């Protein structure tokens, strides 16, 4: 911990109103029964964090979240302190964890759908659970995932978006040798592309800006296109990871009849889809909310070296640089990689 930080306190990034945030000294959380305190090594920032910073995130308008907020739900770290009733073997372990903290008692949780629990907390997002843009993070032990030695903190902080991407790829049900189109070369889209390619799928990527498409090509996706250059070939599955309100309908147009479109991007406004098109083409549409069910699988893939997500990280910054990042500031030297990480110790 920073030498200037008082004992029992830590630094955290706190959003207090739309466009207003600062790095504050706050008390170190005390883990409750069944919880641990994680010393955060890396945390990712994403579009959801930017929407909370701008005030656009719908949770702020439906009562599911309110300022002040401590953001950050993509993270990796080391278990530093154990709460009551926690197995001592967790101490010192490198971990990441689920964002969706279900109650564990309702029918959805019992059925394995804790990410849809009506009473869930979401780390750094919902109902005031503090996030990982801080030096320490409290987490219930039942939501932790150990990280093997071959998964460092950079890859570990990409497990949460990776779990989302894995669920999207699995939902698309595209087999080896078949053709998948991924809409949007951001972090989730490129993770989808990497995971699908590792399964032998022919991956195509659709984007708007040449720098991001050039980056996708450097990752090995030569078939990266704009709307004007997309070839007229059949796509056996389409994943919309873009967040563009017009692309869900385009995904339905582009997918082969009888196959699947997967929606994981969230637009800032309603995205119209003509359900007649779904019916006439006999298309299955799938929505993916969280990576919960995909976390273990993506850790296994990262650990085995099947997929290396680390090239997606453009830079690692300190807490004091988070506000400009969330406001859209990006240094030219960072290049076109989509993800930015935070080291809370900086």
Short mmCIF file of N, CA and C in Angstrom, two decimals, residues 157-250:
data_model
loop_
_atom_site.label_atom_id
_atom_site.label_comp_id
_atom_site.label_asym_id
_atom_site.label_seq_id
_atom_site.Cartn_x
_atom_site.Cartn_y
_atom_site.Cartn_z
N UNK A 157 -7.35 -10.72 -15.43
CA UNK A 157 -8.32 -9.63 -15.48
C UNK A 157 -9.12 -9.63 -16.77
N UNK A 158 -8.78 -10.53 -17.70
CA UNK A 158 -9.55 -10.69 -18.93
C UNK A 158 -10.45 -11.92 -18.89
N UNK A 159 -10.46 -12.60 -17.74
CA UNK A 159 -11.31 -13.79 -17.62
C UNK A 159 -12.79 -13.42 -17.68
N UNK A 160 -13.18 -12.32 -17.00
CA UNK A 160 -14.60 -11.97 -16.98
C UNK A 160 -15.13 -11.66 -18.38
N UNK A 161 -14.49 -10.77 -19.16
CA UNK A 161 -14.96 -10.61 -20.54
C UNK A 161 -14.79 -11.87 -21.36
N UNK A 162 -13.75 -12.66 -21.06
CA UNK A 162 -13.57 -13.92 -21.77
C UNK A 162 -14.70 -14.90 -21.52
N UNK A 163 -15.22 -14.93 -20.29
CA UNK A 163 -16.35 -15.80 -20.00
C UNK A 163 -17.57 -15.41 -20.79
N UNK A 164 -17.81 -14.11 -20.93
CA UNK A 164 -18.89 -13.63 -21.78
C UNK A 164 -18.70 -14.08 -23.22
N UNK A 165 -17.48 -13.92 -23.72
CA UNK A 165 -17.21 -14.29 -25.10
C UNK A 165 -17.37 -15.79 -25.32
N UNK A 166 -16.90 -16.60 -24.37
CA UNK A 166 -17.03 -18.04 -24.52
C UNK A 166 -18.50 -18.46 -24.57
N UNK A 167 -19.31 -17.87 -23.71
CA UNK A 167 -20.74 -18.19 -23.74
C UNK A 167 -21.36 -17.80 -25.08
N UNK A 168 -20.93 -16.67 -25.63
CA UNK A 168 -21.46 -16.24 -26.92
C UNK A 168 -21.07 -17.20 -28.04
N UNK A 169 -19.80 -17.63 -28.04
CA UNK A 169 -19.34 -18.57 -29.06
C UNK A 169 -20.08 -19.90 -28.93
N UNK A 170 -20.22 -20.38 -27.73
CA UNK A 170 -20.94 -21.64 -27.54
C UNK A 170 -22.39 -21.51 -27.96
N UNK A 171 -23.01 -20.35 -27.69
CA UNK A 171 -24.40 -20.16 -28.06
C UNK A 171 -24.58 -20.12 -29.58
N UNK A 172 -23.55 -19.69 -30.30
CA UNK A 172 -23.66 -19.61 -31.76
C UNK A 172 -23.70 -20.99 -32.41
N UNK A 173 -23.18 -21.99 -31.74
CA UNK A 173 -23.21 -23.38 -32.22
C UNK A 173 -22.65 -23.53 -33.64
N UNK A 174 -21.49 -22.91 -33.85
CA UNK A 174 -20.79 -23.02 -35.13
C UNK A 174 -19.71 -24.09 -35.00
N UNK A 175 -19.70 -25.01 -35.94
CA UNK A 175 -18.79 -26.15 -35.87
C UNK A 175 -17.47 -25.85 -36.58
N UNK A 176 -16.42 -26.65 -36.29
CA UNK A 176 -15.15 -26.47 -36.98
C UNK A 176 -15.33 -26.50 -38.50
N UNK A 177 -14.67 -25.58 -39.18
CA UNK A 177 -14.78 -25.49 -40.63
C UNK A 177 -15.92 -24.62 -41.10
N UNK A 178 -16.87 -24.31 -40.21
CA UNK A 178 -17.96 -23.42 -40.58
C UNK A 178 -17.55 -21.96 -40.40
N UNK A 179 -18.43 -21.06 -40.85
CA UNK A 179 -18.08 -19.65 -40.94
C UNK A 179 -18.87 -18.84 -39.91
N UNK A 180 -18.13 -18.10 -39.06
CA UNK A 180 -18.73 -17.24 -38.05
C UNK A 180 -18.40 -15.79 -38.35
N UNK A 181 -19.41 -14.91 -38.26
CA UNK A 181 -19.19 -13.49 -38.41
C UNK A 181 -19.35 -12.82 -37.05
N UNK A 182 -18.33 -12.06 -36.64
CA UNK A 182 -18.36 -11.31 -35.38
C UNK A 182 -18.50 -9.84 -35.72
N UNK A 183 -19.56 -9.22 -35.21
CA UNK A 183 -19.80 -7.80 -35.44
C UNK A 183 -19.20 -7.01 -34.27
N UNK A 184 -18.18 -6.21 -34.56
CA UNK A 184 -17.57 -5.38 -33.53
C UNK A 184 -16.23 -5.90 -33.07
N UNK A 185 -15.11 -5.24 -33.46
CA UNK A 185 -13.77 -5.68 -33.06
C UNK A 185 -13.30 -5.05 -31.76
N UNK A 186 -14.19 -4.97 -30.75
CA UNK A 186 -13.78 -4.55 -29.42
C UNK A 186 -13.27 -5.74 -28.63
N UNK A 187 -13.15 -5.57 -27.32
CA UNK A 187 -12.59 -6.64 -26.49
C UNK A 187 -13.43 -7.91 -26.57
N UNK A 188 -14.74 -7.80 -26.36
CA UNK A 188 -15.59 -8.99 -26.40
C UNK A 188 -15.58 -9.61 -27.78
N UNK A 189 -15.72 -8.78 -28.82
CA UNK A 189 -15.73 -9.31 -30.17
C UNK A 189 -14.46 -10.05 -30.52
N UNK A 190 -13.30 -9.47 -30.17
CA UNK A 190 -12.04 -10.14 -30.50
C UNK A 190 -11.82 -11.38 -29.65
N UNK A 191 -12.28 -11.38 -28.40
CA UNK A 191 -12.21 -12.60 -27.61
C UNK A 191 -13.09 -13.68 -28.23
N UNK A 192 -14.28 -13.31 -28.71
CA UNK A 192 -15.12 -14.28 -29.42
C UNK A 192 -14.36 -14.85 -30.62
N UNK A 193 -13.71 -13.96 -31.38
CA UNK A 193 -12.98 -14.40 -32.56
C UNK A 193 -11.85 -15.35 -32.19
N UNK A 194 -11.08 -15.01 -31.16
CA UNK A 194 -9.97 -15.87 -30.74
C UNK A 194 -10.46 -17.23 -30.26
N UNK A 195 -11.51 -17.23 -29.46
CA UNK A 195 -12.03 -18.49 -28.92
C UNK A 195 -12.61 -19.36 -30.02
N UNK A 196 -13.32 -18.76 -30.96
CA UNK A 196 -13.89 -19.54 -32.06
C UNK A 196 -12.80 -20.08 -32.98
N UNK A 197 -11.81 -19.25 -33.29
CA UNK A 197 -10.72 -19.70 -34.16
C UNK A 197 -9.97 -20.87 -33.53
N UNK A 198 -9.83 -20.85 -32.21
CA UNK A 198 -9.15 -21.95 -31.52
C UNK A 198 -9.91 -23.27 -31.66
N UNK A 199 -11.21 -23.19 -31.98
CA UNK A 199 -12.01 -24.40 -32.19
C UNK A 199 -12.07 -24.80 -33.66
N UNK A 200 -11.31 -24.12 -34.51
CA UNK A 200 -11.28 -24.48 -35.92
C UNK A 200 -12.35 -23.81 -36.75
N UNK A 201 -12.97 -22.78 -36.22
CA UNK A 201 -14.00 -22.06 -36.95
C UNK A 201 -13.35 -21.01 -37.86
N UNK A 202 -13.91 -20.80 -39.04
CA UNK A 202 -13.45 -19.74 -39.93
C UNK A 202 -14.11 -18.43 -39.48
N UNK A 203 -13.30 -17.52 -38.98
CA UNK A 203 -13.83 -16.31 -38.36
C UNK A 203 -13.69 -15.11 -39.29
N UNK A 204 -14.79 -14.35 -39.41
CA UNK A 204 -14.80 -13.07 -40.08
C UNK A 204 -15.18 -11.99 -39.07
N UNK A 205 -14.62 -10.80 -39.23
CA UNK A 205 -14.87 -9.70 -38.30
C UNK A 205 -15.38 -8.51 -39.10
N UNK A 206 -16.43 -7.88 -38.61
CA UNK A 206 -16.98 -6.68 -39.23
C UNK A 206 -16.80 -5.49 -38.29
N UNK A 207 -16.23 -4.40 -38.82
CA UNK A 207 -16.03 -3.20 -38.02
C UNK A 207 -16.22 -1.96 -38.86
N UNK A 208 -15.97 -0.79 -38.25
CA UNK A 208 -16.16 0.48 -38.96
C UNK A 208 -14.86 1.22 -39.21
N UNK A 209 -13.92 1.14 -38.25
CA UNK A 209 -12.72 1.96 -38.31
C UNK A 209 -11.51 1.12 -38.69
N UNK A 210 -10.73 1.63 -39.62
CA UNK A 210 -9.61 0.88 -40.15
C UNK A 210 -8.56 0.52 -39.07
N UNK A 211 -8.23 1.42 -38.11
CA UNK A 211 -7.24 1.00 -37.10
C UNK A 211 -7.65 -0.24 -36.33
N UNK A 212 -8.92 -0.34 -35.92
CA UNK A 212 -9.35 -1.52 -35.17
C UNK A 212 -9.38 -2.75 -36.07
N UNK A 213 -9.75 -2.59 -37.34
CA UNK A 213 -9.73 -3.72 -38.26
C UNK A 213 -8.29 -4.16 -38.55
N UNK A 214 -7.38 -3.19 -38.67
CA UNK A 214 -5.97 -3.55 -38.87
C UNK A 214 -5.43 -4.31 -37.67
N UNK A 215 -5.86 -3.92 -36.48
CA UNK A 215 -5.43 -4.65 -35.29
C UNK A 215 -5.97 -6.08 -35.33
N UNK A 216 -7.23 -6.25 -35.72
CA UNK A 216 -7.80 -7.59 -35.83
C UNK A 216 -7.01 -8.43 -36.83
N UNK A 217 -6.59 -7.83 -37.93
CA UNK A 217 -5.79 -8.57 -38.90
C UNK A 217 -4.45 -8.98 -38.31
N UNK A 218 -3.85 -8.10 -37.49
CA UNK A 218 -2.58 -8.45 -36.86
C UNK A 218 -2.74 -9.61 -35.88
N UNK A 219 -3.92 -9.76 -35.32
CA UNK A 219 -4.20 -10.91 -34.45
C UNK A 219 -4.37 -12.20 -35.24
N UNK A 220 -4.45 -12.08 -36.57
CA UNK A 220 -4.60 -13.27 -37.41
C UNK A 220 -5.92 -13.37 -38.14
N UNK A 221 -6.77 -12.34 -38.02
CA UNK A 221 -8.07 -12.39 -38.66
C UNK A 221 -8.02 -11.58 -39.95
N UNK A 222 -7.48 -12.24 -40.99
CA UNK A 222 -7.32 -11.57 -42.28
C UNK A 222 -8.66 -11.17 -42.87
N UNK A 223 -9.71 -11.91 -42.54
CA UNK A 223 -11.05 -11.63 -43.05
C UNK A 223 -11.75 -10.63 -42.13
N UNK A 224 -11.22 -9.41 -42.10
CA UNK A 224 -11.79 -8.33 -41.30
C UNK A 224 -12.27 -7.25 -42.26
N UNK A 225 -13.55 -6.90 -42.16
CA UNK A 225 -14.20 -6.12 -43.20
C UNK A 225 -14.93 -4.91 -42.65
N UNK A 226 -15.22 -3.96 -43.53
CA UNK A 226 -16.21 -2.93 -43.28
C UNK A 226 -17.52 -3.36 -43.93
N UNK A 227 -18.58 -2.60 -43.68
CA UNK A 227 -19.87 -2.93 -44.29
C UNK A 227 -19.77 -2.91 -45.81
N UNK A 228 -18.90 -2.05 -46.35
CA UNK A 228 -18.78 -1.92 -47.80
C UNK A 228 -17.97 -3.05 -48.42
N UNK A 229 -17.07 -3.66 -47.65
CA UNK A 229 -16.20 -4.70 -48.21
C UNK A 229 -16.59 -6.11 -47.81
N UNK A 230 -17.60 -6.26 -46.96
CA UNK A 230 -18.01 -7.60 -46.51
C UNK A 230 -18.42 -8.45 -47.70
N UNK A 231 -17.81 -9.61 -47.88
CA UNK A 231 -18.13 -10.43 -49.04
C UNK A 231 -19.50 -11.09 -48.91
N UNK A 232 -20.17 -11.36 -50.02
CA UNK A 232 -21.50 -11.98 -49.99
C UNK A 232 -21.42 -13.49 -49.84
N UNK A 233 -20.94 -13.93 -48.71
CA UNK A 233 -20.81 -15.37 -48.44
C UNK A 233 -21.77 -15.74 -47.31
N UNK A 234 -22.17 -17.00 -47.21
CA UNK A 234 -23.07 -17.41 -46.12
C UNK A 234 -22.33 -17.49 -44.79
N UNK A 235 -23.02 -17.06 -43.73
CA UNK A 235 -22.45 -17.12 -42.38
C UNK A 235 -23.29 -18.09 -41.54
N UNK A 236 -22.63 -19.10 -41.00
CA UNK A 236 -23.32 -20.15 -40.25
C UNK A 236 -23.69 -19.70 -38.84
N UNK A 237 -23.14 -18.59 -38.40
CA UNK A 237 -23.49 -17.99 -37.12
C UNK A 237 -23.04 -16.55 -37.13
N UNK A 238 -23.74 -15.70 -36.39
CA UNK A 238 -23.36 -14.29 -36.26
C UNK A 238 -23.44 -13.90 -34.79
N UNK A 239 -22.38 -13.26 -34.30
CA UNK A 239 -22.37 -12.71 -32.94
C UNK A 239 -22.31 -11.20 -33.05
N UNK A 240 -23.29 -10.52 -32.47
CA UNK A 240 -23.26 -9.06 -32.42
C UNK A 240 -22.65 -8.63 -31.09
N UNK A 241 -21.41 -8.18 -31.16
CA UNK A 241 -20.70 -7.68 -29.98
C UNK A 241 -20.43 -6.19 -30.13
N UNK A 242 -21.25 -5.49 -30.91
CA UNK A 242 -20.90 -4.14 -31.33
C UNK A 242 -21.46 -3.04 -30.45
N UNK A 243 -22.70 -3.19 -29.98
CA UNK A 243 -23.36 -2.08 -29.30
C UNK A 243 -23.94 -1.06 -30.24
N UNK A 244 -23.95 -1.32 -31.54
CA UNK A 244 -24.54 -0.42 -32.52
C UNK A 244 -26.02 -0.77 -32.70
N UNK A 245 -26.92 0.19 -32.56
CA UNK A 245 -28.34 -0.14 -32.57
C UNK A 245 -28.86 -0.72 -33.87
N UNK A 246 -28.17 -0.48 -34.99
CA UNK A 246 -28.63 -1.03 -36.26
C UNK A 246 -28.14 -2.42 -36.58
N UNK A 247 -27.17 -2.93 -35.82
CA UNK A 247 -26.55 -4.20 -36.21
C UNK A 247 -27.31 -5.45 -35.79
N UNK A 248 -28.12 -5.46 -34.72
CA UNK A 248 -28.90 -6.68 -34.47
C UNK A 248 -29.76 -7.09 -35.66
N UNK A 249 -30.43 -6.14 -36.30
CA UNK A 249 -31.23 -6.47 -37.49
C UNK A 249 -30.34 -6.95 -38.62
N UNK A 250 -29.18 -6.33 -38.77
CA UNK A 250 -28.24 -6.77 -39.81
C UNK A 250 -27.74 -8.19 -39.54
#
